[in-house]
Amino acid sequence: MSTDAPSSSDIQPGAYQYGFHDSTEFYSFKSRKGLDEEIVSQISAMKQEPEWMRDFRLQSLQIFESRPMPDWGGDLGELDFNDIYYYMKAAAEQGRSWDDVPDDIRKTYDRLGIPEAEKKYLAGVKAQYESEVVYGSLREDLEKQGVIFTDTDSALRDHPELFREYFGTVIPSGDNKFAALNSAVWSGGSFIYVPKGVAIDFPLQAYFRINSQNMGQFERTLIIVDEGASVHYVEGCTAPTYSSDSLHSAVVEIIVKRGARCRYTTIQNWSNNVYNLVTKRAMVMADGLMEWIDGNLGSRLTMKYPAIWLMEPGARGETLSIAFAGESQHQDAGAKMVHCAPNTSSRIISKSISRGGGRSSYRGLVKVQKNAENCRSNVVCDALILDSESRSDTYPYIEVEEENVAIEHEASVSRIAEEQLFYLMSRGMSEAEASAMIVTGFVEPLVKELPMEYAVELNRLIELQMEGSVG
Amino acid sequence: MSSVLKVSDLHVSVGETPILKGVNLEIGQGEIHALMGPNGSGKSTLAYALAGHPNYSVTGGTIEVDGVNITEMEADERARLGMFLAFQYPVVIPGVKVADFLRHAVTNVRNPDRKEGEGLIGMREFRKELRSRMTELGMDHEFARRYLNDGFSGGEKKRMEILQLAMLQPRFAILDETDSGLDSDAVRVVSEGLARLSGPQMGVLIITHHERLLEFNTPQFTHVMLGGRIVETGDAALANELHSNGYAEVRKRHPQAAAEEAAAEEALA
Ligand SMILES: Nc1ncnc2c1ncn2[C@@H]1O[C@H](COP(=O)(O)OP(=O)(O)OP(=O)(O)O)[C@@H](O)[C@H]1O
Ligand SMILES: [Mg+2]
């Protein structure tokens, strides 16, 4: 972490460590609150986009307006679309070195430990602050091999053909209300292209930070892994603690071509006032492999079901997700696997923890289309409930149109057993330490799939969530 | 000064049901006590109550260590004071590695004033110590990396309890049927291990239905529990007598406790 310790005045009380915020006075552009054609056109004009993109945005806005709010999942009743800033630009330009990033913003990333992590174990970094990416880097040797790792706005400008070929093909605007919203006002996000046969050895990381109150962050990520190539992309997210709500509604589209691999690791740690409504989907071609590793901590409401469409024979998909629902939080998370071709296989492992009145739900879909024979799918979801005020639900949907398939589903719910607590306490552990240890053990089978640094980070975040959990 | 664990007129209930009805017991550091008694007489209940299990509520009497009343203390505070219970049924903690668990436990027990989040004892010295204790108990070092009691056989779990005892070096150790479920080689290893570990610094209460553990660890005192009370106390000879003759004679000598025992069983049926 940074040596530049935050002062006590800008850290909010409570366990959420990233609750500090910076002044917004220095911002170079801030749209007015609310959403209409004028705002959307203004965003497009600010970005000097081609006409097709402006039209795409305006069309998406219409779709967004025509769709009803989802009446399932979590409670969206208090989300007021007119009380949100849809676009804010904090820095005039994107930096190639941290020295180019405005001081106030750089300090934030220092506190989050990003520049340090970059030096140690990352092949490239993007840092998005509000609506725009403020910093970007990519290791030189990868750039030489033709790897593209840039923000999505720059990709539209600098790689227009590649961009247009894939953009919106995995998740069309009409997919759902929030995908339409993102399509109308998207800004920033990561664009990655890995050329045929190139294996990137270290992770590429993006870091998303919301700073302002009532801010909406709508990044748009597009990843194309060409035949036989591989990449591991990691994203982290934080926001300050405010009394009124912010909205994070991202769209992530991934194309995994024949024999390619993509692993996408998310560790989200939003403050309690963020609505986190994200659409993520990957299409996997023959013998390709897509893995979503999804850690959801914090937020007021998260609705997120990373999907994998197994398009061609031999494609594989795997989703590992951990959700932690603390006080006044609802994690409605899960996964979707759609088997469109024979001999495809998928696995979903989901672990959720609820405490302090938090609520977690697993919502998952396994779908096997007609003629997709010889598919295998295995779903395991375990929930751990730490106290009697907290809650956990499971909504597994299985739709199978083919007979010759093997689908397994196991679900378990456990409460922290008094006997486990007593056993650990009788060995000198306090009640808090003992329950933290039980929780850490509960997620261990998932955490050990993560690279070392992220495993440590996730364990630390869980410990923070557990702090003060027993009185 | 030598420490004393003193139990005076202890009454313990589980839920609404009284189980212990006035237990008196005094164990000095360096002493070995055997606690025997028929199934259901309350031996494990006493062990849990001494260790501070929240479901075993003390409705009367006291537990003291060197004059300090620990009756109301949480289990972790008692552990830090030097109390240890080897469980009759050790608990599985999935996903928690033996070594990580023990490093936390050892740190807390050796530094009773440690605040949460403060550093753990050094990794290298800890590992070294753990390995040599495992070797002494004939345990594969691989166990250090397994999840605590997860998938362990009955005997392996018992050995793990003794390993914890060896690492935590308590002042007072209660062994609840640590010898049951062990094959005869394992009983010997555990018995010898305990004999090595106890000595003048440790007071030991051995709850058992068998002779072997007591062969290597000769008790100075043998207590017999019946119907929630300690009805007789003798020396090693009493343990031998009970092993050969069972509890019929004891019941005859203590008709009132035997009657209460029968009544409690009736109530359950
Ligand atoms: N958690 C509990 N819930 C309900 N009853 C209990 C509980 N713990 C103990 N008891 C009851 O208390 C009585 C004493 O049980 P305890 O386990 O102390 O016996 P024990 O002497 O250890 O027997 P054993 O030799 O079989 O281990 C029994 O009747 C038992 O059913
Ligand atoms: Mg017992």
mmCIF file of C-alpha atoms in Angstrom, chain A residues 30-338:
data_model
loop_
_atom_site.group_PDB
_atom_site.id
_atom_site.type_symbol
_atom_site.label_atom_id
_atom_site.label_comp_id
_atom_site.label_asym_id
_atom_site.label_seq_id
_atom_site.Cartn_x
_atom_site.Cartn_y
_atom_site.Cartn_z
ATOM 1 C CA LYS A 30 -19.345 16.704 -15.873
ATOM 2 C CA SER A 31 -22.670 16.071 -17.602
ATOM 3 C CA ARG A 32 -25.832 17.241 -15.895
ATOM 4 C CA LYS A 33 -27.860 14.683 -13.980
ATOM 5 C CA GLY A 34 -30.406 12.586 -15.818
ATOM 6 C CA LEU A 35 -30.687 10.770 -19.107
ATOM 7 C CA ASP A 36 -32.156 11.807 -22.457
ATOM 8 C CA GLU A 37 -31.184 12.097 -26.124
ATOM 9 C CA GLU A 38 -29.300 15.295 -25.491
ATOM 10 C CA ILE A 39 -27.054 13.742 -22.833
ATOM 11 C CA VAL A 40 -26.389 10.707 -25.003
ATOM 12 C CA SER A 41 -25.550 12.869 -28.025
ATOM 13 C CA GLN A 42 -23.344 15.041 -25.851
ATOM 14 C CA ILE A 43 -21.367 12.013 -24.609
ATOM 15 C CA SER A 44 -20.895 10.853 -28.191
ATOM 16 C CA ALA A 45 -19.835 14.345 -29.309
ATOM 17 C CA MET A 46 -17.369 14.726 -26.405
ATOM 18 C CA LYS A 47 -15.759 11.500 -27.553
ATOM 19 C CA GLN A 48 -15.789 12.595 -31.212
ATOM 20 C CA GLU A 49 -17.276 9.279 -32.205
ATOM 21 C CA PRO A 50 -18.270 8.155 -35.704
ATOM 22 C CA GLU A 51 -21.897 8.522 -36.621
ATOM 23 C CA TRP A 52 -22.680 4.805 -36.419
ATOM 24 C CA MET A 53 -21.789 4.786 -32.755
ATOM 25 C CA ARG A 54 -23.925 7.806 -32.010
ATOM 26 C CA ASP A 55 -26.858 6.128 -33.750
ATOM 27 C CA PHE A 56 -26.181 2.916 -31.884
ATOM 28 C CA ARG A 57 -26.294 4.813 -28.599
ATOM 29 C CA LEU A 58 -29.519 6.626 -29.433
ATOM 30 C CA GLN A 59 -31.178 3.416 -30.547
ATOM 31 C CA SER A 60 -30.066 1.724 -27.339
ATOM 32 C CA LEU A 61 -31.542 4.573 -25.334
ATOM 33 C CA GLN A 62 -34.923 3.887 -26.942
ATOM 34 C CA ILE A 63 -34.653 0.217 -26.078
ATOM 35 C CA PHE A 64 -33.704 1.111 -22.511
ATOM 36 C CA GLU A 65 -36.709 3.404 -22.169
ATOM 37 C CA SER A 66 -39.107 0.873 -23.636
ATOM 38 C CA ARG A 67 -38.136 -1.936 -21.282
ATOM 39 C CA PRO A 68 -39.711 -2.389 -17.865
ATOM 40 C CA MET A 69 -37.603 -2.693 -14.753
ATOM 41 C CA PRO A 70 -36.907 -6.342 -13.984
ATOM 42 C CA ASP A 71 -39.331 -7.555 -11.330
ATOM 43 C CA TRP A 72 -37.109 -10.440 -10.211
ATOM 44 C CA GLY A 73 -33.708 -10.540 -8.548
ATOM 45 C CA GLY A 74 -33.251 -7.673 -6.129
ATOM 46 C CA ASP A 75 -35.189 -4.599 -5.106
ATOM 47 C CA LEU A 76 -34.591 -1.818 -7.645
ATOM 48 C CA GLY A 77 -37.437 0.342 -6.348
ATOM 49 C CA GLU A 78 -35.195 3.117 -5.065
ATOM 50 C CA LEU A 79 -32.958 3.346 -8.087
ATOM 51 C CA ASP A 80 -33.732 6.736 -9.668
ATOM 52 C CA PHE A 81 -32.335 7.033 -13.183
ATOM 53 C CA ASN A 82 -32.860 10.802 -13.159
ATOM 54 C CA ASP A 83 -30.695 11.320 -10.112
ATOM 55 C CA ILE A 84 -27.498 10.033 -11.699
ATOM 56 C CA TYR A 85 -24.597 11.627 -13.520
ATOM 57 C CA TYR A 86 -24.046 9.575 -16.637
ATOM 58 C CA TYR A 87 -20.723 10.966 -17.710
ATOM 59 C CA MET A 88 -17.807 12.568 -15.868
ATOM 60 C CA LYS A 89 -14.327 13.151 -17.061
ATOM 61 C CA ALA A 90 -11.809 13.809 -14.327
ATOM 62 C CA ALA A 91 -8.570 14.070 -16.301
ATOM 63 C CA ALA A 92 -8.177 15.807 -19.640
ATOM 64 C CA GLU A 93 -5.967 13.045 -21.029
ATOM 65 C CA GLN A 94 -4.912 9.488 -20.393
ATOM 66 C CA GLY A 95 -1.444 9.003 -18.902
ATOM 67 C CA ARG A 96 1.137 6.530 -20.144
ATOM 68 C CA SER A 97 3.112 6.901 -16.951
ATOM 69 C CA TRP A 98 1.736 7.414 -13.437
ATOM 70 C CA ASP A 99 3.494 10.805 -13.417
ATOM 71 C CA ASP A 100 1.119 11.959 -16.140
ATOM 72 C CA VAL A 101 -1.926 11.200 -14.007
ATOM 73 C CA PRO A 102 -3.261 14.168 -12.010
ATOM 74 C CA ASP A 103 -2.001 14.072 -8.412
ATOM 75 C CA ASP A 104 -5.335 13.619 -6.691
ATOM 76 C CA ILE A 105 -6.258 10.701 -8.870
ATOM 77 C CA ARG A 106 -2.841 9.091 -8.673
ATOM 78 C CA LYS A 107 -3.007 9.190 -4.887
ATOM 79 C CA THR A 108 -6.205 7.156 -5.014
ATOM 80 C CA TYR A 109 -4.548 4.421 -7.018
ATOM 81 C CA ASP A 110 -1.510 4.554 -4.728
ATOM 82 C CA ARG A 111 -3.781 3.880 -1.803
ATOM 83 C CA LEU A 112 -5.315 1.002 -3.676
ATOM 84 C CA GLY A 113 -1.821 -0.356 -4.304
ATOM 85 C CA ILE A 114 -2.114 -0.497 -8.101
ATOM 86 C CA PRO A 115 1.245 0.965 -9.233
ATOM 87 C CA GLU A 116 3.024 -1.352 -6.832
ATOM 88 C CA ALA A 117 1.164 -4.421 -8.081
ATOM 89 C CA GLU A 118 1.959 -3.375 -11.635
ATOM 90 C CA LYS A 119 5.678 -3.488 -10.949
ATOM 91 C CA LYS A 120 5.461 -6.883 -9.320
ATOM 92 C CA TYR A 121 3.182 -9.137 -11.252
ATOM 93 C CA LEU A 122 1.167 -7.563 -14.031
ATOM 94 C CA ALA A 123 1.708 -7.494 -17.765
ATOM 95 C CA GLY A 124 -0.455 -4.437 -18.252
ATOM 96 C CA VAL A 125 -2.736 -2.068 -16.334
ATOM 97 C CA LYS A 126 -5.742 0.147 -17.048
ATOM 98 C CA ALA A 127 -7.092 2.483 -14.434
ATOM 99 C CA GLN A 128 -10.543 3.927 -14.942
ATOM 100 C CA TYR A 129 -11.695 6.842 -12.817
ATOM 101 C CA GLU A 130 -15.384 7.775 -13.209
ATOM 102 C CA SER A 131 -16.133 7.507 -16.936
ATOM 103 C CA GLU A 132 -12.696 7.558 -18.494
ATOM 104 C CA VAL A 133 -9.496 5.553 -18.357
ATOM 105 C CA VAL A 134 -6.828 7.761 -16.799
ATOM 106 C CA TYR A 135 -3.840 5.454 -17.053
ATOM 107 C CA GLY A 136 -2.789 2.652 -19.343
ATOM 108 C CA SER A 137 0.274 0.522 -19.859
ATOM 109 C CA LEU A 138 1.224 -2.701 -21.615
ATOM 110 C CA ARG A 139 4.486 -4.608 -21.518
ATOM 111 C CA GLU A 140 6.528 -3.807 -24.591
ATOM 112 C CA ASP A 141 7.141 -7.371 -25.777
ATOM 113 C CA LEU A 142 3.392 -8.012 -25.843
ATOM 114 C CA GLU A 143 2.785 -4.865 -27.851
ATOM 115 C CA LYS A 144 5.363 -6.097 -30.363
ATOM 116 C CA GLN A 145 3.551 -9.422 -30.702
ATOM 117 C CA GLY A 146 0.436 -7.545 -31.720
ATOM 118 C CA VAL A 147 -1.436 -7.693 -28.424
ATOM 119 C CA ILE A 148 -3.836 -4.798 -28.030
ATOM 120 C CA PHE A 149 -4.741 -3.693 -24.513
ATOM 121 C CA THR A 150 -6.341 -0.319 -24.554
ATOM 122 C CA ASP A 151 -9.459 1.422 -23.333
ATOM 123 C CA THR A 152 -12.575 0.823 -25.365
ATOM 124 C CA ASP A 153 -12.879 4.456 -26.536
ATOM 125 C CA SER A 154 -9.368 4.419 -27.955
ATOM 126 C CA ALA A 155 -10.062 1.071 -29.596
ATOM 127 C CA LEU A 156 -13.025 2.549 -31.449
ATOM 128 C CA ARG A 157 -10.740 5.323 -32.706
ATOM 129 C CA ASP A 158 -7.554 3.344 -33.371
ATOM 130 C CA HIS A 159 -8.854 -0.072 -34.462
ATOM 131 C CA PRO A 160 -12.198 0.765 -36.068
ATOM 132 C CA GLU A 161 -12.580 -2.379 -38.184
ATOM 133 C CA LEU A 162 -11.660 -4.898 -35.528
ATOM 134 C CA PHE A 163 -13.888 -2.996 -33.123
ATOM 135 C CA ARG A 164 -16.936 -2.918 -35.353
ATOM 136 C CA GLU A 165 -16.595 -6.583 -36.261
ATOM 137 C CA TYR A 166 -17.163 -7.704 -32.665
ATOM 138 C CA PHE A 167 -18.744 -4.857 -30.693
ATOM 139 C CA GLY A 168 -22.288 -5.704 -29.608
ATOM 140 C CA THR A 169 -22.182 -9.151 -31.209
ATOM 141 C CA VAL A 170 -22.123 -11.109 -27.967
ATOM 142 C CA ILE A 171 -24.509 -8.884 -26.030
ATOM 143 C CA PRO A 172 -26.832 -6.888 -28.285
ATOM 144 C CA SER A 173 -28.402 -3.723 -26.844
ATOM 145 C CA GLY A 174 -31.745 -5.455 -26.708
ATOM 146 C CA ASP A 175 -30.504 -8.201 -24.417
ATOM 147 C CA ASN A 176 -31.807 -6.608 -21.248
ATOM 148 C CA LYS A 177 -32.663 -3.188 -19.850
ATOM 149 C CA PHE A 178 -29.276 -2.636 -18.286
ATOM 150 C CA ALA A 179 -27.352 -3.832 -21.319
ATOM 151 C CA ALA A 180 -29.370 -1.251 -23.283
ATOM 152 C CA LEU A 181 -28.508 1.426 -20.735
ATOM 153 C CA ASN A 182 -24.830 0.599 -20.968
ATOM 154 C CA SER A 183 -25.021 0.612 -24.764
ATOM 155 C CA ALA A 184 -26.477 4.116 -24.675
ATOM 156 C CA VAL A 185 -24.017 5.732 -22.297
ATOM 157 C CA TRP A 186 -20.982 3.425 -22.219
ATOM 158 C CA SER A 187 -17.620 4.960 -21.566
ATOM 159 C CA GLY A 188 -14.217 3.445 -20.898
ATOM 160 C CA GLY A 189 -13.646 -0.210 -20.150
ATOM 161 C CA SER A 190 -10.970 -2.448 -21.579
ATOM 162 C CA PHE A 191 -10.424 -3.616 -25.111
ATOM 163 C CA ILE A 192 -8.161 -6.617 -25.526
ATOM 164 C CA TYR A 193 -7.103 -8.436 -28.633
ATOM 165 C CA VAL A 194 -4.740 -11.392 -28.329
ATOM 166 C CA PRO A 195 -3.472 -12.560 -31.747
ATOM 167 C CA LYS A 196 -3.383 -16.202 -32.821
ATOM 168 C CA GLY A 197 -1.163 -18.413 -30.708
ATOM 169 C CA VAL A 198 0.013 -15.692 -28.316
ATOM 170 C CA ALA A 199 -0.041 -16.796 -24.671
ATOM 171 C CA ILE A 200 0.194 -13.929 -22.199
ATOM 172 C CA ASP A 201 1.997 -15.188 -19.129
ATOM 173 C CA PHE A 202 1.074 -12.509 -16.582
ATOM 174 C CA PRO A 203 -2.365 -11.062 -15.913
ATOM 175 C CA LEU A 204 -3.655 -7.864 -17.466
ATOM 176 C CA GLN A 205 -5.410 -5.776 -14.849
ATOM 177 C CA ALA A 206 -8.027 -3.054 -14.927
ATOM 178 C CA TYR A 207 -9.107 -1.069 -11.932
ATOM 179 C CA PHE A 208 -12.444 0.716 -11.816
ATOM 180 C CA ARG A 209 -12.998 3.491 -9.344
ATOM 181 C CA ILE A 210 -16.150 5.508 -8.805
ATOM 182 C CA ASN A 211 -15.376 8.707 -6.906
ATOM 183 C CA SER A 212 -18.444 10.956 -7.077
ATOM 184 C CA GLN A 213 -21.765 10.741 -5.385
ATOM 185 C CA ASN A 214 -24.677 9.712 -7.655
ATOM 186 C CA MET A 215 -22.201 8.675 -10.305
ATOM 187 C CA GLY A 216 -23.018 6.097 -12.911
ATOM 188 C CA GLN A 217 -20.157 4.044 -14.242
ATOM 189 C CA PHE A 218 -20.840 2.224 -17.481
ATOM 190 C CA GLU A 219 -17.675 0.669 -18.711
ATOM 191 C CA ARG A 220 -17.748 -1.545 -21.718
ATOM 192 C CA THR A 221 -15.229 -4.325 -22.073
ATOM 193 C CA LEU A 222 -14.550 -6.332 -25.210
ATOM 194 C CA ILE A 223 -12.037 -9.165 -25.280
ATOM 195 C CA ILE A 224 -11.134 -11.176 -28.349
ATOM 196 C CA VAL A 225 -8.853 -14.150 -27.865
ATOM 197 C CA ASP A 226 -7.854 -15.421 -31.269
ATOM 198 C CA GLU A 227 -7.216 -19.083 -32.136
ATOM 199 C CA GLY A 228 -4.898 -20.900 -29.751
ATOM 200 C CA ALA A 229 -4.138 -17.741 -27.751
ATOM 201 C CA SER A 230 -4.602 -17.236 -24.011
ATOM 202 C CA VAL A 231 -5.082 -14.386 -21.565
ATOM 203 C CA HIS A 232 -5.921 -13.805 -17.919
ATOM 204 C CA TYR A 233 -7.696 -10.513 -17.277
ATOM 205 C CA VAL A 234 -8.337 -9.215 -13.782
ATOM 206 C CA GLU A 235 -10.537 -6.356 -12.656
ATOM 207 C CA GLY A 236 -10.985 -4.725 -9.289
ATOM 208 C CA CYS A 237 -13.605 -2.156 -8.294
ATOM 209 C CA THR A 238 -14.157 0.223 -5.393
ATOM 210 C CA ALA A 239 -16.186 3.327 -4.621
ATOM 211 C CA PRO A 240 -16.476 5.760 -1.713
ATOM 212 C CA THR A 241 -19.178 5.457 0.883
ATOM 213 C CA TYR A 242 -21.926 8.028 0.310
ATOM 214 C CA SER A 243 -25.389 8.373 1.674
ATOM 215 C CA SER A 244 -27.028 8.337 -1.752
ATOM 216 C CA ASP A 245 -26.603 5.720 -4.396
ATOM 217 C CA SER A 246 -24.308 5.209 -7.337
ATOM 218 C CA LEU A 247 -24.854 2.873 -10.231
ATOM 219 C CA HIS A 248 -22.375 0.543 -11.858
ATOM 220 C CA SER A 249 -23.715 -1.110 -14.965
ATOM 221 C CA ALA A 250 -21.067 -2.677 -17.121
ATOM 222 C CA VAL A 251 -21.190 -4.849 -20.194
ATOM 223 C CA VAL A 252 -18.457 -7.373 -20.829
ATOM 224 C CA GLU A 253 -18.282 -9.242 -24.135
ATOM 225 C CA ILE A 254 -15.764 -11.976 -24.774
ATOM 226 C CA ILE A 255 -15.012 -14.066 -27.826
ATOM 227 C CA VAL A 256 -12.873 -17.147 -27.268
ATOM 228 C CA LYS A 257 -11.904 -18.648 -30.601
ATOM 229 C CA ARG A 258 -10.932 -22.205 -31.498
ATOM 230 C CA GLY A 259 -8.522 -23.692 -28.974
ATOM 231 C CA ALA A 260 -8.128 -20.383 -27.124
ATOM 232 C CA ARG A 261 -8.426 -19.728 -23.375
ATOM 233 C CA CYS A 262 -9.633 -16.800 -21.392
ATOM 234 C CA ARG A 263 -9.790 -16.404 -17.659
ATOM 235 C CA TYR A 264 -11.588 -13.342 -16.308
ATOM 236 C CA THR A 265 -11.162 -12.666 -12.615
ATOM 237 C CA THR A 266 -13.235 -10.021 -10.889
ATOM 238 C CA ILE A 267 -12.863 -8.954 -7.322
ATOM 239 C CA GLN A 268 -15.475 -6.322 -6.669
ATOM 240 C CA ASN A 269 -15.526 -4.533 -3.397
ATOM 241 C CA TRP A 270 -18.104 -1.788 -3.764
ATOM 242 C CA SER A 271 -19.289 0.370 -0.936
ATOM 243 C CA ASN A 272 -22.809 -0.239 0.395
ATOM 244 C CA ASN A 273 -24.486 2.407 -1.729
ATOM 245 C CA VAL A 274 -23.697 1.025 -5.179
ATOM 246 C CA TYR A 275 -26.183 -0.757 -7.410
ATOM 247 C CA ASN A 276 -24.066 -3.197 -9.334
ATOM 248 C CA LEU A 277 -25.962 -4.504 -12.371
ATOM 249 C CA VAL A 278 -23.632 -6.116 -14.802
ATOM 250 C CA THR A 279 -24.077 -8.172 -17.972
ATOM 251 C CA LYS A 280 -21.188 -10.482 -18.812
ATOM 252 C CA ARG A 281 -21.140 -13.026 -21.570
ATOM 253 C CA ALA A 282 -18.576 -15.081 -23.428
ATOM 254 C CA MET A 283 -18.896 -17.091 -26.634
ATOM 255 C CA VAL A 284 -16.599 -20.042 -26.878
ATOM 256 C CA MET A 285 -15.660 -21.766 -30.130
ATOM 257 C CA ALA A 286 -14.360 -25.304 -30.686
ATOM 258 C CA ASP A 287 -12.126 -26.648 -27.903
ATOM 259 C CA GLY A 288 -11.868 -23.223 -26.342
ATOM 260 C CA LEU A 289 -12.064 -22.588 -22.607
ATOM 261 C CA MET A 290 -13.677 -19.691 -20.771
ATOM 262 C CA GLU A 291 -13.394 -19.255 -17.013
ATOM 263 C CA TRP A 292 -15.171 -16.608 -14.976
ATOM 264 C CA ILE A 293 -13.881 -16.154 -11.464
ATOM 265 C CA ASP A 294 -16.181 -13.768 -9.753
ATOM 266 C CA GLY A 295 -15.789 -12.377 -6.255
ATOM 267 C CA ASN A 296 -18.650 -10.118 -5.165
ATOM 268 C CA LEU A 297 -18.199 -8.170 -1.977
ATOM 269 C CA GLY A 298 -19.986 -5.032 -0.965
ATOM 270 C CA SER A 299 -22.607 -3.073 -2.992
ATOM 271 C CA ARG A 300 -26.191 -2.450 -2.013
ATOM 272 C CA LEU A 301 -27.489 -4.801 -4.658
ATOM 273 C CA THR A 302 -25.516 -6.881 -7.110
ATOM 274 C CA MET A 303 -27.263 -8.662 -9.954
ATOM 275 C CA LYS A 304 -24.719 -10.518 -12.005
ATOM 276 C CA TYR A 305 -24.816 -13.856 -13.804
ATOM 277 C CA PRO A 306 -21.735 -14.305 -15.998
ATOM 278 C CA ALA A 307 -22.790 -16.366 -18.998
ATOM 279 C CA ILE A 308 -20.932 -18.712 -21.269
ATOM 280 C CA TRP A 309 -22.296 -19.785 -24.645
ATOM 281 C CA LEU A 310 -20.611 -22.957 -25.780
ATOM 282 C CA MET A 311 -20.969 -22.506 -29.530
ATOM 283 C CA GLU A 312 -18.932 -25.356 -31.026
ATOM 284 C CA PRO A 313 -17.960 -28.926 -30.129
ATOM 285 C CA GLY A 314 -15.394 -29.349 -27.396
ATOM 286 C CA ALA A 315 -15.941 -25.878 -25.921
ATOM 287 C CA ARG A 316 -15.704 -25.692 -22.138
ATOM 288 C CA GLY A 317 -16.925 -23.186 -19.623
ATOM 289 C CA GLU A 318 -16.321 -22.775 -15.933
ATOM 290 C CA THR A 319 -17.627 -20.247 -13.424
ATOM 291 C CA LEU A 320 -16.406 -19.967 -9.862
ATOM 292 C CA SER A 321 -18.177 -17.379 -7.823
ATOM 293 C CA ILE A 322 -18.007 -16.161 -4.256
ATOM 294 C CA ALA A 323 -20.519 -13.733 -2.849
ATOM 295 C CA PHE A 324 -20.383 -12.115 0.544
ATOM 296 C CA ALA A 325 -23.551 -10.338 1.661
ATOM 297 C CA GLY A 326 -23.049 -8.206 4.744
ATOM 298 C CA GLU A 327 -25.365 -5.807 6.526
ATOM 299 C CA SER A 328 -27.971 -4.240 4.199
ATOM 300 C CA GLN A 329 -26.519 -5.954 1.161
ATOM 301 C CA HIS A 330 -28.127 -8.228 -1.359
ATOM 302 C CA GLN A 331 -25.985 -10.368 -3.622
ATOM 303 C CA ASP A 332 -28.058 -11.913 -6.377
ATOM 304 C CA ALA A 333 -25.368 -13.680 -8.334
ATOM 305 C CA GLY A 334 -24.853 -16.858 -10.237
ATOM 306 C CA ALA A 335 -24.007 -18.125 -13.683
ATOM 307 C CA LYS A 336 -25.459 -19.178 -17.018
ATOM 308 C CA MET A 337 -24.201 -21.956 -19.232
ATOM 309 C CA VAL A 338 -25.734 -22.443 -22.660
#
